[in-house]
């Protein structure tokens, strides 16, 4: 097991790792125990009482965080020539079709969001093996397969994030940066948690939100009391 750094030990000493804190307390704590020199990302991990192997218990969706993620997202739009101007005007970083499909087949995935149109999905579908594992595959459910590419680009740039439960039943998502004010992190986290709670599948039995942890890039995780977020 890797040796724990002195800073990590100091961070652990500042809170009780066996205690569950309210969301507001957890936000304050994570900011106190982050010891990176850079502006670390703040992440939320939510463990759900679902079996993601069953289609009727899959939890996935998207949410626009009120204060964005603090990260400038690189957006690729795969579209027909008549939509290129609309995508560029909305702020897309990369716009095109066949040349980008070839680039991705060659291993290029240097983007954060891929948006496309229903008519070119047969071509984009060939990229599933590359884009799928990286969480980049466009999906109508998350608004990334649409005729309205301009608004989809604006939403992505404004802090819209897509999330889905992994095979262990956990959703991991960034909710901002350590430099954000406490209130902004709290509101971003609340927006994500409320969205996850609304998406509870009818087939999920028993306790839906099992645990919530808030952490930053290098900090230990702080347990959040699920009862404090109306779960």
mmCIF file with all atom_site columns, C-alpha atoms in Angstrom:
data_model
loop_
_atom_site.group_PDB
_atom_site.id
_atom_site.type_symbol
_atom_site.label_atom_id
_atom_site.label_alt_id
_atom_site.label_comp_id
_atom_site.label_asym_id
_atom_site.label_entity_id
_atom_site.label_seq_id
_atom_site.pdbx_PDB_ins_code
_atom_site.Cartn_x
_atom_site.Cartn_y
_atom_site.Cartn_z
_atom_site.occupancy
_atom_site.B_iso_or_equiv
_atom_site.pdbx_formal_charge
_atom_site.auth_seq_id
_atom_site.auth_comp_id
_atom_site.auth_asym_id
_atom_site.auth_atom_id
_atom_site.pdbx_PDB_model_num
ATOM 1   C CA . UNK A 1 1   ? 0.000   0.000  0.000   1.00 0.00 ? 1   UNK A CA 1
ATOM 2   C CA . UNK A 1 2   ? 1.285   3.488  -0.876  1.00 0.00 ? 2   UNK A CA 1
ATOM 3   C CA . UNK A 1 3   ? 2.732   5.407  2.061   1.00 0.00 ? 3   UNK A CA 1
ATOM 4   C CA . UNK A 1 4   ? 0.454   8.210  3.203   1.00 0.00 ? 4   UNK A CA 1
ATOM 5   C CA . UNK A 1 5   ? 1.956   11.660 2.757   1.00 0.00 ? 5   UNK A CA 1
ATOM 6   C CA . UNK A 1 6   ? 2.344   14.023 5.705   1.00 0.00 ? 6   UNK A CA 1
ATOM 7   C CA . UNK A 1 7   ? -0.141  16.446 4.114   1.00 0.00 ? 7   UNK A CA 1
ATOM 8   C CA . UNK A 1 8   ? -2.689  13.648 3.661   1.00 0.00 ? 8   UNK A CA 1
ATOM 9   C CA . UNK A 1 9   ? -2.312  12.698 7.354   1.00 0.00 ? 9   UNK A CA 1
ATOM 10  C CA . UNK A 1 10  ? -2.776  16.336 8.369   1.00 0.00 ? 10  UNK A CA 1
ATOM 11  C CA . UNK A 1 11  ? -5.898  16.534 6.212   1.00 0.00 ? 11  UNK A CA 1
ATOM 12  C CA . UNK A 1 12  ? -7.342  13.376 7.821   1.00 0.00 ? 12  UNK A CA 1
ATOM 13  C CA . UNK A 1 13  ? -6.702  14.842 11.282  1.00 0.00 ? 13  UNK A CA 1
ATOM 14  C CA . UNK A 1 14  ? -8.959  17.816 10.532  1.00 0.00 ? 14  UNK A CA 1
ATOM 15  C CA . UNK A 1 15  ? -12.208 15.830 10.448  1.00 0.00 ? 15  UNK A CA 1
ATOM 16  C CA . UNK A 1 16  ? -13.821 12.638 11.747  1.00 0.00 ? 16  UNK A CA 1
ATOM 17  C CA . UNK A 1 17  ? -13.839 10.153 8.891   1.00 0.00 ? 17  UNK A CA 1
ATOM 18  C CA . UNK A 1 18  ? -16.479 8.022  10.661  1.00 0.00 ? 18  UNK A CA 1
ATOM 19  C CA . UNK A 1 19  ? -18.943 10.914 10.860  1.00 0.00 ? 19  UNK A CA 1
ATOM 20  C CA . UNK A 1 20  ? -21.498 11.980 8.269   1.00 0.00 ? 20  UNK A CA 1
ATOM 21  C CA . UNK A 1 21  ? -21.654 15.734 7.775   1.00 0.00 ? 21  UNK A CA 1
ATOM 22  C CA . UNK A 1 22  ? -24.349 17.939 6.291   1.00 0.00 ? 22  UNK A CA 1
ATOM 23  C CA . UNK A 1 23  ? -23.693 18.986 2.693   1.00 0.00 ? 23  UNK A CA 1
ATOM 24  C CA . UNK A 1 24  ? -22.829 22.549 3.778   1.00 0.00 ? 24  UNK A CA 1
ATOM 25  C CA . UNK A 1 25  ? -20.338 21.270 6.401   1.00 0.00 ? 25  UNK A CA 1
ATOM 26  C CA . UNK A 1 26  ? -18.778 18.854 3.897   1.00 0.00 ? 26  UNK A CA 1
ATOM 27  C CA . UNK A 1 27  ? -18.210 21.669 1.370   1.00 0.00 ? 27  UNK A CA 1
ATOM 28  C CA . UNK A 1 28  ? -16.472 23.769 4.035   1.00 0.00 ? 28  UNK A CA 1
ATOM 29  C CA . UNK A 1 29  ? -14.351 20.809 5.161   1.00 0.00 ? 29  UNK A CA 1
ATOM 30  C CA . UNK A 1 30  ? -13.210 19.762 1.681   1.00 0.00 ? 30  UNK A CA 1
ATOM 31  C CA . UNK A 1 31  ? -11.962 23.283 1.032   1.00 0.00 ? 31  UNK A CA 1
ATOM 32  C CA . UNK A 1 32  ? -10.041 23.220 4.344   1.00 0.00 ? 32  UNK A CA 1
ATOM 33  C CA . UNK A 1 33  ? -8.383  19.845 3.766   1.00 0.00 ? 33  UNK A CA 1
ATOM 34  C CA . UNK A 1 34  ? -7.342  20.328 0.133   1.00 0.00 ? 34  UNK A CA 1
ATOM 35  C CA . UNK A 1 35  ? -3.580  20.745 -0.040  1.00 0.00 ? 35  UNK A CA 1
ATOM 36  C CA . UNK A 1 36  ? -2.853  21.061 -3.755  1.00 0.00 ? 36  UNK A CA 1
ATOM 37  C CA . UNK A 1 37  ? -0.969  24.028 -5.182  1.00 0.00 ? 37  UNK A CA 1
ATOM 38  C CA . UNK A 1 38  ? -3.330  24.080 -8.204  1.00 0.00 ? 38  UNK A CA 1
ATOM 39  C CA . UNK A 1 39  ? -7.067  24.840 -8.224  1.00 0.00 ? 39  UNK A CA 1
ATOM 40  C CA . UNK A 1 40  ? -8.329  21.317 -7.588  1.00 0.00 ? 40  UNK A CA 1
ATOM 41  C CA . UNK A 1 41  ? -11.582 19.947 -8.934  1.00 0.00 ? 41  UNK A CA 1
ATOM 42  C CA . UNK A 1 42  ? -14.294 19.165 -6.341  1.00 0.00 ? 42  UNK A CA 1
ATOM 43  C CA . UNK A 1 43  ? -16.074 15.856 -6.987  1.00 0.00 ? 43  UNK A CA 1
ATOM 44  C CA . UNK A 1 44  ? -19.182 14.156 -5.721  1.00 0.00 ? 44  UNK A CA 1
ATOM 45  C CA . UNK A 1 45  ? -19.520 10.356 -5.524  1.00 0.00 ? 45  UNK A CA 1
ATOM 46  C CA . UNK A 1 46  ? -22.991 8.950  -4.924  1.00 0.00 ? 46  UNK A CA 1
ATOM 47  C CA . UNK A 1 47  ? -23.544 5.239  -4.308  1.00 0.00 ? 47  UNK A CA 1
ATOM 48  C CA . UNK A 1 48  ? -27.041 4.149  -5.263  1.00 0.00 ? 48  UNK A CA 1
ATOM 49  C CA . UNK A 1 49  ? -29.101 1.123  -4.289  1.00 0.00 ? 49  UNK A CA 1
ATOM 50  C CA . UNK A 1 50  ? -29.532 -0.005 -7.897  1.00 0.00 ? 50  UNK A CA 1
ATOM 51  C CA . UNK A 1 51  ? -28.285 -2.896 -10.005 1.00 0.00 ? 51  UNK A CA 1
ATOM 52  C CA . UNK A 1 52  ? -26.903 -1.157 -13.119 1.00 0.00 ? 52  UNK A CA 1
ATOM 53  C CA . UNK A 1 53  ? -26.716 -4.486 -14.994 1.00 0.00 ? 53  UNK A CA 1
ATOM 54  C CA . UNK A 1 54  ? -30.517 -4.350 -15.194 1.00 0.00 ? 54  UNK A CA 1
ATOM 55  C CA . UNK A 1 55  ? -31.755 -1.936 -17.873 1.00 0.00 ? 55  UNK A CA 1
ATOM 56  C CA . UNK A 1 56  ? -34.693 -0.831 -15.719 1.00 0.00 ? 56  UNK A CA 1
ATOM 57  C CA . UNK A 1 57  ? -32.317 0.246  -12.917 1.00 0.00 ? 57  UNK A CA 1
ATOM 58  C CA . UNK A 1 58  ? -29.915 2.280  -15.057 1.00 0.00 ? 58  UNK A CA 1
ATOM 59  C CA . UNK A 1 59  ? -29.542 5.857  -13.809 1.00 0.00 ? 59  UNK A CA 1
ATOM 60  C CA . UNK A 1 60  ? -28.243 8.356  -16.339 1.00 0.00 ? 60  UNK A CA 1
ATOM 61  C CA . UNK A 1 61  ? -28.998 11.946 -17.177 1.00 0.00 ? 61  UNK A CA 1
ATOM 62  C CA . UNK A 1 62  ? -27.617 15.417 -17.467 1.00 0.00 ? 62  UNK A CA 1
ATOM 63  C CA . UNK A 1 63  ? -27.738 18.543 -15.355 1.00 0.00 ? 63  UNK A CA 1
ATOM 64  C CA . UNK A 1 64  ? -26.677 22.149 -15.891 1.00 0.00 ? 64  UNK A CA 1
ATOM 65  C CA . UNK A 1 65  ? -24.822 23.243 -12.786 1.00 0.00 ? 65  UNK A CA 1
ATOM 66  C CA . UNK A 1 66  ? -25.929 26.763 -11.783 1.00 0.00 ? 66  UNK A CA 1
ATOM 67  C CA . UNK A 1 67  ? -22.311 27.918 -11.462 1.00 0.00 ? 67  UNK A CA 1
ATOM 68  C CA . UNK A 1 68  ? -20.653 25.692 -14.094 1.00 0.00 ? 68  UNK A CA 1
ATOM 69  C CA . UNK A 1 69  ? -17.767 23.313 -13.381 1.00 0.00 ? 69  UNK A CA 1
ATOM 70  C CA . UNK A 1 70  ? -14.984 25.894 -13.609 1.00 0.00 ? 70  UNK A CA 1
ATOM 71  C CA . UNK A 1 71  ? -13.545 23.926 -16.511 1.00 0.00 ? 71  UNK A CA 1
ATOM 72  C CA . UNK A 1 72  ? -13.508 25.217 -20.070 1.00 0.00 ? 72  UNK A CA 1
ATOM 73  C CA . UNK A 1 73  ? -14.955 22.268 -21.971 1.00 0.00 ? 73  UNK A CA 1
ATOM 74  C CA . UNK A 1 74  ? -13.730 21.411 -25.470 1.00 0.00 ? 74  UNK A CA 1
ATOM 75  C CA . UNK A 1 75  ? -16.752 20.634 -27.630 1.00 0.00 ? 75  UNK A CA 1
ATOM 76  C CA . UNK A 1 76  ? -16.687 18.685 -30.908 1.00 0.00 ? 76  UNK A CA 1
ATOM 77  C CA . UNK A 1 77  ? -19.723 18.878 -33.196 1.00 0.00 ? 77  UNK A CA 1
ATOM 78  C CA . UNK A 1 78  ? -20.056 16.155 -35.843 1.00 0.00 ? 78  UNK A CA 1
ATOM 79  C CA . UNK A 1 79  ? -22.568 17.574 -38.302 1.00 0.00 ? 79  UNK A CA 1
ATOM 80  C CA . UNK A 1 80  ? -23.525 18.094 -41.938 1.00 0.00 ? 80  UNK A CA 1
ATOM 81  C CA . UNK A 1 81  ? -22.113 21.198 -43.689 1.00 0.00 ? 81  UNK A CA 1
ATOM 82  C CA . UNK A 1 82  ? -25.406 23.139 -43.371 1.00 0.00 ? 82  UNK A CA 1
ATOM 83  C CA . UNK A 1 83  ? -25.087 23.041 -39.551 1.00 0.00 ? 83  UNK A CA 1
ATOM 84  C CA . UNK A 1 84  ? -21.390 23.977 -39.305 1.00 0.00 ? 84  UNK A CA 1
ATOM 85  C CA . UNK A 1 85  ? -21.966 27.742 -39.066 1.00 0.00 ? 85  UNK A CA 1
ATOM 86  C CA . UNK A 1 86  ? -24.545 27.315 -36.276 1.00 0.00 ? 86  UNK A CA 1
ATOM 87  C CA . UNK A 1 87  ? -22.143 25.115 -34.268 1.00 0.00 ? 87  UNK A CA 1
ATOM 88  C CA . UNK A 1 88  ? -19.213 27.542 -34.709 1.00 0.00 ? 88  UNK A CA 1
ATOM 89  C CA . UNK A 1 89  ? -21.338 30.566 -33.779 1.00 0.00 ? 89  UNK A CA 1
ATOM 90  C CA . UNK A 1 90  ? -22.414 28.802 -30.551 1.00 0.00 ? 90  UNK A CA 1
ATOM 91  C CA . UNK A 1 91  ? -18.760 28.346 -29.556 1.00 0.00 ? 91  UNK A CA 1
ATOM 92  C CA . UNK A 1 92  ? -17.894 24.778 -30.620 1.00 0.00 ? 92  UNK A CA 1
ATOM 93  C CA . UNK A 1 93  ? -14.127 24.151 -30.606 1.00 0.00 ? 93  UNK A CA 1
ATOM 94  C CA . UNK A 1 94  ? -14.142 21.582 -33.429 1.00 0.00 ? 94  UNK A CA 1
ATOM 95  C CA . UNK A 1 95  ? -16.728 21.303 -36.209 1.00 0.00 ? 95  UNK A CA 1
ATOM 96  C CA . UNK A 1 96  ? -16.861 18.842 -39.100 1.00 0.00 ? 96  UNK A CA 1
ATOM 97  C CA . UNK A 1 97  ? -17.697 15.262 -39.901 1.00 0.00 ? 97  UNK A CA 1
ATOM 98  C CA . UNK A 1 98  ? -15.681 12.794 -41.965 1.00 0.00 ? 98  UNK A CA 1
ATOM 99  C CA . UNK A 1 99  ? -12.255 14.228 -41.129 1.00 0.00 ? 99  UNK A CA 1
ATOM 100 C CA . UNK A 1 100 ? -13.000 14.093 -37.379 1.00 0.00 ? 100 UNK A CA 1
ATOM 101 C CA . UNK A 1 101 ? -14.443 10.576 -37.651 1.00 0.00 ? 101 UNK A CA 1
ATOM 102 C CA . UNK A 1 102 ? -11.131 9.519  -39.254 1.00 0.00 ? 102 UNK A CA 1
ATOM 103 C CA . UNK A 1 103 ? -9.141  11.350 -36.544 1.00 0.00 ? 103 UNK A CA 1
ATOM 104 C CA . UNK A 1 104 ? -11.115 9.569  -33.783 1.00 0.00 ? 104 UNK A CA 1
ATOM 105 C CA . UNK A 1 105 ? -10.628 6.192  -35.515 1.00 0.00 ? 105 UNK A CA 1
ATOM 106 C CA . UNK A 1 106 ? -6.912  7.016  -35.385 1.00 0.00 ? 106 UNK A CA 1
ATOM 107 C CA . UNK A 1 107 ? -7.120  7.480  -31.614 1.00 0.00 ? 107 UNK A CA 1
ATOM 108 C CA . UNK A 1 108 ? -7.795  11.218 -31.213 1.00 0.00 ? 108 UNK A CA 1
ATOM 109 C CA . UNK A 1 109 ? -10.189 11.937 -28.320 1.00 0.00 ? 109 UNK A CA 1
ATOM 110 C CA . UNK A 1 110 ? -8.909  15.281 -27.093 1.00 0.00 ? 110 UNK A CA 1
ATOM 111 C CA . UNK A 1 111 ? -12.389 16.665 -26.341 1.00 0.00 ? 111 UNK A CA 1
ATOM 112 C CA . UNK A 1 112 ? -14.776 16.761 -23.366 1.00 0.00 ? 112 UNK A CA 1
ATOM 113 C CA . UNK A 1 113 ? -18.161 16.649 -25.151 1.00 0.00 ? 113 UNK A CA 1
ATOM 114 C CA . UNK A 1 114 ? -19.253 15.277 -28.537 1.00 0.00 ? 114 UNK A CA 1
ATOM 115 C CA . UNK A 1 115 ? -22.515 16.564 -30.046 1.00 0.00 ? 115 UNK A CA 1
ATOM 116 C CA . UNK A 1 116 ? -24.076 15.223 -33.233 1.00 0.00 ? 116 UNK A CA 1
ATOM 117 C CA . UNK A 1 117 ? -27.303 15.052 -35.280 1.00 0.00 ? 117 UNK A CA 1
ATOM 118 C CA . UNK A 1 118 ? -29.719 12.126 -35.749 1.00 0.00 ? 118 UNK A CA 1
ATOM 119 C CA . UNK A 1 119 ? -28.969 11.933 -39.495 1.00 0.00 ? 119 UNK A CA 1
ATOM 120 C CA . UNK A 1 120 ? -25.245 11.272 -38.978 1.00 0.00 ? 120 UNK A CA 1
ATOM 121 C CA . UNK A 1 121 ? -25.631 8.818  -36.074 1.00 0.00 ? 121 UNK A CA 1
ATOM 122 C CA . UNK A 1 122 ? -25.030 5.790  -38.366 1.00 0.00 ? 122 UNK A CA 1
ATOM 123 C CA . UNK A 1 123 ? -21.540 7.179  -39.084 1.00 0.00 ? 123 UNK A CA 1
ATOM 124 C CA . UNK A 1 124 ? -20.916 8.235  -35.465 1.00 0.00 ? 124 UNK A CA 1
ATOM 125 C CA . UNK A 1 125 ? -22.130 4.818  -34.265 1.00 0.00 ? 125 UNK A CA 1
ATOM 126 C CA . UNK A 1 126 ? -18.952 3.258  -35.708 1.00 0.00 ? 126 UNK A CA 1
ATOM 127 C CA . UNK A 1 127 ? -16.986 5.163  -33.043 1.00 0.00 ? 127 UNK A CA 1
ATOM 128 C CA . UNK A 1 128 ? -18.801 3.515  -30.110 1.00 0.00 ? 128 UNK A CA 1
ATOM 129 C CA . UNK A 1 129 ? -15.847 1.310  -29.157 1.00 0.00 ? 129 UNK A CA 1
ATOM 130 C CA . UNK A 1 130 ? -13.604 4.389  -28.835 1.00 0.00 ? 130 UNK A CA 1
ATOM 131 C CA . UNK A 1 131 ? -16.032 7.005  -27.498 1.00 0.00 ? 131 UNK A CA 1
ATOM 132 C CA . UNK A 1 132 ? -18.151 4.726  -25.261 1.00 0.00 ? 132 UNK A CA 1
ATOM 133 C CA . UNK A 1 133 ? -15.494 3.792  -22.667 1.00 0.00 ? 133 UNK A CA 1
ATOM 134 C CA . UNK A 1 134 ? -14.458 7.469  -22.413 1.00 0.00 ? 134 UNK A CA 1
ATOM 135 C CA . UNK A 1 135 ? -18.016 8.619  -21.732 1.00 0.00 ? 135 UNK A CA 1
ATOM 136 C CA . UNK A 1 136 ? -18.018 10.658 -24.964 1.00 0.00 ? 136 UNK A CA 1
ATOM 137 C CA . UNK A 1 137 ? -20.631 8.787  -27.008 1.00 0.00 ? 137 UNK A CA 1
ATOM 138 C CA . UNK A 1 138 ? -23.479 11.147 -27.998 1.00 0.00 ? 138 UNK A CA 1
ATOM 139 C CA . UNK A 1 139 ? -26.877 10.101 -26.637 1.00 0.00 ? 139 UNK A CA 1
ATOM 140 C CA . UNK A 1 140 ? -30.375 11.497 -27.315 1.00 0.00 ? 140 UNK A CA 1
ATOM 141 C CA . UNK A 1 141 ? -31.207 11.132 -23.589 1.00 0.00 ? 141 UNK A CA 1
ATOM 142 C CA . UNK A 1 142 ? -28.522 13.640 -22.632 1.00 0.00 ? 142 UNK A CA 1
ATOM 143 C CA . UNK A 1 143 ? -29.328 16.070 -25.442 1.00 0.00 ? 143 UNK A CA 1
ATOM 144 C CA . UNK A 1 144 ? -26.121 15.413 -27.389 1.00 0.00 ? 144 UNK A CA 1
ATOM 145 C CA . UNK A 1 145 ? -27.924 13.908 -30.424 1.00 0.00 ? 145 UNK A CA 1
ATOM 146 C CA . UNK A 1 146 ? -30.074 16.783 -31.635 1.00 0.00 ? 146 UNK A CA 1
ATOM 147 C CA . UNK A 1 147 ? -30.943 18.967 -34.611 1.00 0.00 ? 147 UNK A CA 1
ATOM 148 C CA . UNK A 1 148 ? -30.510 21.974 -32.326 1.00 0.00 ? 148 UNK A CA 1
ATOM 149 C CA . UNK A 1 149 ? -26.702 21.775 -32.240 1.00 0.00 ? 149 UNK A CA 1
ATOM 150 C CA . UNK A 1 150 ? -26.280 25.478 -31.365 1.00 0.00 ? 150 UNK A CA 1
ATOM 151 C CA . UNK A 1 151 ? -28.190 25.231 -28.082 1.00 0.00 ? 151 UNK A CA 1
ATOM 152 C CA . UNK A 1 152 ? -26.525 21.908 -27.237 1.00 0.00 ? 152 UNK A CA 1
ATOM 153 C CA . UNK A 1 153 ? -23.099 23.582 -27.601 1.00 0.00 ? 153 UNK A CA 1
ATOM 154 C CA . UNK A 1 154 ? -24.190 26.545 -25.445 1.00 0.00 ? 154 UNK A CA 1
ATOM 155 C CA . UNK A 1 155 ? -25.534 24.183 -22.747 1.00 0.00 ? 155 UNK A CA 1
ATOM 156 C CA . UNK A 1 156 ? -22.263 22.201 -22.676 1.00 0.00 ? 156 UNK A CA 1
ATOM 157 C CA . UNK A 1 157 ? -20.246 25.412 -22.423 1.00 0.00 ? 157 UNK A CA 1
ATOM 158 C CA . UNK A 1 158 ? -22.504 26.723 -19.641 1.00 0.00 ? 158 UNK A CA 1
ATOM 159 C CA . UNK A 1 159 ? -21.718 23.796 -17.339 1.00 0.00 ? 159 UNK A CA 1
ATOM 160 C CA . UNK A 1 160 ? -24.051 21.019 -18.462 1.00 0.00 ? 160 UNK A CA 1
ATOM 161 C CA . UNK A 1 161 ? -22.676 17.679 -17.344 1.00 0.00 ? 161 UNK A CA 1
ATOM 162 C CA . UNK A 1 162 ? -23.752 14.165 -18.258 1.00 0.00 ? 162 UNK A CA 1
ATOM 163 C CA . UNK A 1 163 ? -23.613 11.438 -15.632 1.00 0.00 ? 163 UNK A CA 1
ATOM 164 C CA . UNK A 1 164 ? -24.354 7.766  -15.424 1.00 0.00 ? 164 UNK A CA 1
ATOM 165 C CA . UNK A 1 165 ? -24.093 5.100  -12.793 1.00 0.00 ? 165 UNK A CA 1
ATOM 166 C CA . UNK A 1 166 ? -21.040 2.827  -13.199 1.00 0.00 ? 166 UNK A CA 1
ATOM 167 C CA . UNK A 1 167 ? -21.035 -0.952 -12.857 1.00 0.00 ? 167 UNK A CA 1
ATOM 168 C CA . UNK A 1 168 ? -20.583 -0.629 -9.067  1.00 0.00 ? 168 UNK A CA 1
ATOM 169 C CA . UNK A 1 169 ? -23.719 1.520  -8.732  1.00 0.00 ? 169 UNK A CA 1
ATOM 170 C CA . UNK A 1 170 ? -21.750 4.759  -8.223  1.00 0.00 ? 170 UNK A CA 1
ATOM 171 C CA . UNK A 1 171 ? -22.097 8.130  -9.965  1.00 0.00 ? 171 UNK A CA 1
ATOM 172 C CA . UNK A 1 172 ? -18.923 10.238 -9.976  1.00 0.00 ? 172 UNK A CA 1
ATOM 173 C CA . UNK A 1 173 ? -19.152 13.845 -11.120 1.00 0.00 ? 173 UNK A CA 1
ATOM 174 C CA . UNK A 1 174 ? -17.195 17.097 -10.843 1.00 0.00 ? 174 UNK A CA 1
ATOM 175 C CA . UNK A 1 175 ? -19.198 19.934 -9.258  1.00 0.00 ? 175 UNK A CA 1
ATOM 176 C CA . UNK A 1 176 ? -16.715 22.815 -9.422  1.00 0.00 ? 176 UNK A CA 1
ATOM 177 C CA . UNK A 1 177 ? -13.311 23.957 -8.206  1.00 0.00 ? 177 UNK A CA 1
ATOM 178 C CA . UNK A 1 178 ? -11.846 24.515 -4.730  1.00 0.00 ? 178 UNK A CA 1
ATOM 179 C CA . UNK A 1 179 ? -11.636 28.251 -5.547  1.00 0.00 ? 179 UNK A CA 1
ATOM 180 C CA . UNK A 1 180 ? -15.463 28.459 -5.799  1.00 0.00 ? 180 UNK A CA 1
ATOM 181 C CA . UNK A 1 181 ? -17.298 30.125 -2.901  1.00 0.00 ? 181 UNK A CA 1
ATOM 182 C CA . UNK A 1 182 ? -18.864 27.634 -0.461  1.00 0.00 ? 182 UNK A CA 1
ATOM 183 C CA . UNK A 1 183 ? -22.397 28.660 -1.479  1.00 0.00 ? 183 UNK A CA 1
ATOM 184 C CA . UNK A 1 184 ? -21.691 28.027 -5.192  1.00 0.00 ? 184 UNK A CA 1
ATOM 185 C CA . UNK A 1 185 ? -20.293 24.537 -4.507  1.00 0.00 ? 185 UNK A CA 1
ATOM 186 C CA . UNK A 1 186 ? -23.262 23.820 -2.237  1.00 0.00 ? 186 UNK A CA 1
ATOM 187 C CA . UNK A 1 187 ? -25.758 24.908 -4.933  1.00 0.00 ? 187 UNK A CA 1
ATOM 188 C CA . UNK A 1 188 ? -23.974 22.894 -7.656  1.00 0.00 ? 188 UNK A CA 1
ATOM 189 C CA . UNK A 1 189 ? -23.897 19.772 -5.457  1.00 0.00 ? 189 UNK A CA 1
ATOM 190 C CA . UNK A 1 190 ? -27.581 20.218 -4.505  1.00 0.00 ? 190 UNK A CA 1
ATOM 191 C CA . UNK A 1 191 ? -28.601 20.564 -8.165  1.00 0.00 ? 191 UNK A CA 1
ATOM 192 C CA . UNK A 1 192 ? -26.802 17.320 -9.086  1.00 0.00 ? 192 UNK A CA 1
ATOM 193 C CA . UNK A 1 193 ? -28.129 15.390 -6.059  1.00 0.00 ? 193 UNK A CA 1
ATOM 194 C CA . UNK A 1 194 ? -31.725 16.545 -6.607  1.00 0.00 ? 194 UNK A CA 1
ATOM 195 C CA . UNK A 1 195 ? -31.504 15.497 -10.265 1.00 0.00 ? 195 UNK A CA 1
ATOM 196 C CA . UNK A 1 196 ? -30.203 12.031 -9.288  1.00 0.00 ? 196 UNK A CA 1
ATOM 197 C CA . UNK A 1 197 ? -32.990 11.661 -6.711  1.00 0.00 ? 197 UNK A CA 1
ATOM 198 C CA . UNK A 1 198 ? -35.662 12.596 -9.309  1.00 0.00 ? 198 UNK A CA 1
ATOM 199 C CA . UNK A 1 199 ? -34.276 9.888  -11.629 1.00 0.00 ? 199 UNK A CA 1
ATOM 200 C CA . UNK A 1 200 ? -34.896 7.096  -9.124  1.00 0.00 ? 200 UNK A CA 1
ATOM 201 C CA . UNK A 1 201 ? -35.970 4.056  -11.188 1.00 0.00 ? 201 UNK A CA 1
ATOM 202 C CA . UNK A 1 202 ? -39.323 2.532  -10.216 1.00 0.00 ? 202 UNK A CA 1
ATOM 203 C CA . UNK A 1 203 ? -37.552 -0.871 -10.051 1.00 0.00 ? 203 UNK A CA 1
ATOM 204 C CA . UNK A 1 204 ? -35.064 0.311  -7.378  1.00 0.00 ? 204 UNK A CA 1
ATOM 205 C CA . UNK A 1 205 ? -36.139 -1.166 -4.053  1.00 0.00 ? 205 UNK A CA 1
ATOM 206 C CA . UNK A 1 206 ? -35.159 -0.120 -0.536  1.00 0.00 ? 206 UNK A CA 1
ATOM 207 C CA . UNK A 1 207 ? -32.658 2.617  0.227   1.00 0.00 ? 207 UNK A CA 1
ATOM 208 C CA . UNK A 1 208 ? -31.900 4.538  -3.008  1.00 0.00 ? 208 UNK A CA 1
ATOM 209 C CA . UNK A 1 209 ? -29.063 6.868  -1.933  1.00 0.00 ? 209 UNK A CA 1
ATOM 210 C CA . UNK A 1 210 ? -26.709 4.635  0.046   1.00 0.00 ? 210 UNK A CA 1
ATOM 211 C CA . UNK A 1 211 ? -23.766 6.986  0.523   1.00 0.00 ? 211 UNK A CA 1
ATOM 212 C CA . UNK A 1 212 ? -22.463 10.366 -0.637  1.00 0.00 ? 212 UNK A CA 1
ATOM 213 C CA . UNK A 1 213 ? -18.835 11.474 -0.534  1.00 0.00 ? 213 UNK A CA 1
ATOM 214 C CA . UNK A 1 214 ? -17.408 14.878 -1.360  1.00 0.00 ? 214 UNK A CA 1
ATOM 215 C CA . UNK A 1 215 ? -13.712 15.185 -2.151  1.00 0.00 ? 215 UNK A CA 1
ATOM 216 C CA . UNK A 1 216 ? -11.243 17.211 -4.178  1.00 0.00 ? 216 UNK A CA 1
ATOM 217 C CA . UNK A 1 217 ? -8.505  15.987 -6.526  1.00 0.00 ? 217 UNK A CA 1
ATOM 218 C CA . UNK A 1 218 ? -6.112  15.224 -3.663  1.00 0.00 ? 218 UNK A CA 1
ATOM 219 C CA . UNK A 1 219 ? -8.225  15.337 -0.502  1.00 0.00 ? 219 UNK A CA 1
ATOM 220 C CA . UNK A 1 220 ? -9.683  12.432 1.484   1.00 0.00 ? 220 UNK A CA 1
ATOM 221 C CA . UNK A 1 221 ? -13.434 11.898 0.958   1.00 0.00 ? 221 UNK A CA 1
ATOM 222 C CA . UNK A 1 222 ? -15.851 13.487 3.435   1.00 0.00 ? 222 UNK A CA 1
ATOM 223 C CA . UNK A 1 223 ? -19.060 11.511 4.072   1.00 0.00 ? 223 UNK A CA 1
ATOM 224 C CA . UNK A 1 224 ? -22.282 13.479 3.556   1.00 0.00 ? 224 UNK A CA 1
ATOM 225 C CA . UNK A 1 225 ? -25.428 12.504 5.473   1.00 0.00 ? 225 UNK A CA 1
ATOM 226 C CA . UNK A 1 226 ? -27.915 11.434 2.734   1.00 0.00 ? 226 UNK A CA 1
ATOM 227 C CA . UNK A 1 227 ? -30.763 12.677 4.979   1.00 0.00 ? 227 UNK A CA 1
ATOM 228 C CA . UNK A 1 228 ? -29.377 16.217 4.655   1.00 0.00 ? 228 UNK A CA 1
ATOM 229 C CA . UNK A 1 229 ? -30.139 16.203 0.920   1.00 0.00 ? 229 UNK A CA 1
ATOM 230 C CA . UNK A 1 230 ? -33.743 14.952 1.015   1.00 0.00 ? 230 UNK A CA 1
ATOM 231 C CA . UNK A 1 231 ? -32.751 11.463 -0.117  1.00 0.00 ? 231 UNK A CA 1
#
